[in-house]
Amino acid sequence: MAFQIVQKIDGCHTTVFCDRIEEAIDRLGLAVTGVETRTSLRLCLQGKPKLAGFVGPCFGGVTDDGVEIIRYEDTETYRDFSQ
């Protein structure tokens, strides 16, 4: 499984990719607010952490190797991409 974290920093969208969400949480100083419990979502999203100030976990597609990508966007990025 791969993780993609997208944040707007100094007016630019910045993306971090990692294999373990714990790496991104530690490196970026993110706060976990709970876990995704909705059973109506894809299995790959269930049980993944929810992050303060971020939308997600969301399905972000798959890598060229077929690995599922779990995506998180900060609220400003989500707003920019959703308009």
mmCIF file of C-alpha atoms in Angstrom:
data_model
loop_
_atom_site.group_PDB
_atom_site.id
_atom_site.type_symbol
_atom_site.label_atom_id
_atom_site.label_comp_id
_atom_site.label_asym_id
_atom_site.label_seq_id
_atom_site.Cartn_x
_atom_site.Cartn_y
_atom_site.Cartn_z
ATOM 1 C CA MET A 1 0.000 0.000 0.000
ATOM 2 C CA ALA A 2 1.196 3.505 -0.799
ATOM 3 C CA PHE A 3 0.163 6.795 0.763
ATOM 4 C CA GLN A 4 -0.085 10.219 -0.886
ATOM 5 C CA ILE A 5 -0.309 13.352 1.266
ATOM 6 C CA VAL A 6 -1.122 16.623 -0.541
ATOM 7 C CA GLN A 7 -0.797 19.971 1.247
ATOM 8 C CA LYS A 8 -0.851 23.581 0.148
ATOM 9 C CA ILE A 9 2.339 25.190 1.431
ATOM 10 C CA ASP A 10 3.220 28.803 0.584
ATOM 11 C CA GLY A 11 0.570 28.799 -2.144
ATOM 12 C CA CYS A 12 1.847 25.635 -3.853
ATOM 13 C CA HIS A 13 0.421 22.127 -3.720
ATOM 14 C CA THR A 14 3.072 19.781 -2.344
ATOM 15 C CA THR A 15 2.797 15.996 -2.505
ATOM 16 C CA VAL A 16 4.566 13.477 -0.280
ATOM 17 C CA PHE A 17 4.552 9.776 -1.154
ATOM 18 C CA CYS A 18 5.424 7.056 1.348
ATOM 19 C CA ASP A 19 4.906 3.349 1.944
ATOM 20 C CA ARG A 20 3.923 3.759 5.591
ATOM 21 C CA ILE A 21 1.527 6.436 6.813
ATOM 22 C CA GLU A 22 3.431 6.564 10.113
ATOM 23 C CA GLU A 23 6.420 7.969 8.194
ATOM 24 C CA ALA A 24 4.377 10.905 6.897
ATOM 25 C CA ILE A 25 2.712 11.500 10.261
ATOM 26 C CA ASP A 26 6.100 11.715 11.984
ATOM 27 C CA ARG A 27 7.905 13.645 9.245
ATOM 28 C CA LEU A 28 5.139 16.207 8.684
ATOM 29 C CA GLY A 29 4.039 16.499 12.320
ATOM 30 C CA LEU A 30 0.454 15.418 11.606
ATOM 31 C CA ALA A 31 -2.124 14.506 14.251
ATOM 32 C CA VAL A 32 -4.272 11.380 14.068
ATOM 33 C CA THR A 33 -7.886 12.017 15.116
ATOM 34 C CA GLY A 34 -9.257 8.488 14.738
ATOM 35 C CA VAL A 35 -9.651 5.715 12.205
ATOM 36 C CA GLU A 36 -11.978 5.241 9.252
ATOM 37 C CA THR A 37 -14.794 2.923 10.345
ATOM 38 C CA ARG A 38 -17.341 3.198 7.519
ATOM 39 C CA THR A 39 -17.887 -0.257 6.070
ATOM 40 C CA SER A 40 -19.387 1.181 2.878
ATOM 41 C CA LEU A 41 -15.933 2.307 1.729
ATOM 42 C CA ARG A 42 -13.353 0.286 -0.171
ATOM 43 C CA LEU A 43 -11.626 -2.263 2.038
ATOM 44 C CA CYS A 44 -8.276 -0.533 1.543
ATOM 45 C CA LEU A 45 -9.664 2.608 3.271
ATOM 46 C CA GLN A 46 -11.243 0.889 6.255
ATOM 47 C CA GLY A 47 -9.163 1.127 9.415
ATOM 48 C CA LYS A 48 -6.847 3.805 8.011
ATOM 49 C CA PRO A 49 -6.129 6.839 10.198
ATOM 50 C CA LYS A 50 -8.020 10.108 9.937
ATOM 51 C CA LEU A 51 -5.740 13.141 10.098
ATOM 52 C CA ALA A 52 -6.523 16.530 11.640
ATOM 53 C CA GLY A 53 -7.068 19.166 8.939
ATOM 54 C CA PHE A 54 -7.172 16.621 6.113
ATOM 55 C CA VAL A 55 -9.837 15.037 3.942
ATOM 56 C CA GLY A 56 -9.286 11.312 3.724
ATOM 57 C CA PRO A 57 -8.476 8.572 3.594
ATOM 58 C CA CYS A 58 -9.551 8.513 -0.069
ATOM 59 C CA PHE A 59 -8.802 6.091 -2.867
ATOM 60 C CA GLY A 60 -6.051 7.611 -5.009
ATOM 61 C CA GLY A 61 -5.814 4.954 -7.713
ATOM 62 C CA VAL A 62 -3.049 2.402 -8.114
ATOM 63 C CA THR A 63 0.664 2.570 -8.883
ATOM 64 C CA ASP A 64 2.135 1.135 -12.081
ATOM 65 C CA ASP A 65 2.805 -2.009 -10.032
ATOM 66 C CA GLY A 66 -0.857 -2.307 -9.024
ATOM 67 C CA VAL A 67 -0.380 -1.089 -5.433
ATOM 68 C CA GLU A 68 -3.383 0.808 -4.033
ATOM 69 C CA ILE A 69 -2.774 4.473 -3.174
ATOM 70 C CA ILE A 70 -4.436 6.001 -0.110
ATOM 71 C CA ARG A 71 -4.701 9.777 -0.537
ATOM 72 C CA TYR A 72 -5.089 12.589 1.980
ATOM 73 C CA GLU A 73 -5.572 16.279 1.058
ATOM 74 C CA ASP A 74 -5.478 19.198 3.449
ATOM 75 C CA THR A 75 -8.716 21.170 3.466
ATOM 76 C CA GLU A 76 -7.299 24.026 1.369
ATOM 77 C CA THR A 77 -6.085 21.607 -1.319
ATOM 78 C CA TYR A 78 -9.424 19.804 -1.283
ATOM 79 C CA ARG A 79 -11.225 23.123 -1.730
ATOM 80 C CA ASP A 80 -8.907 24.121 -4.615
ATOM 81 C CA PHE A 81 -9.291 20.797 -6.439
ATOM 82 C CA SER A 82 -13.062 20.569 -5.867
ATOM 83 C CA GLN A 83 -14.042 23.878 -7.464
#
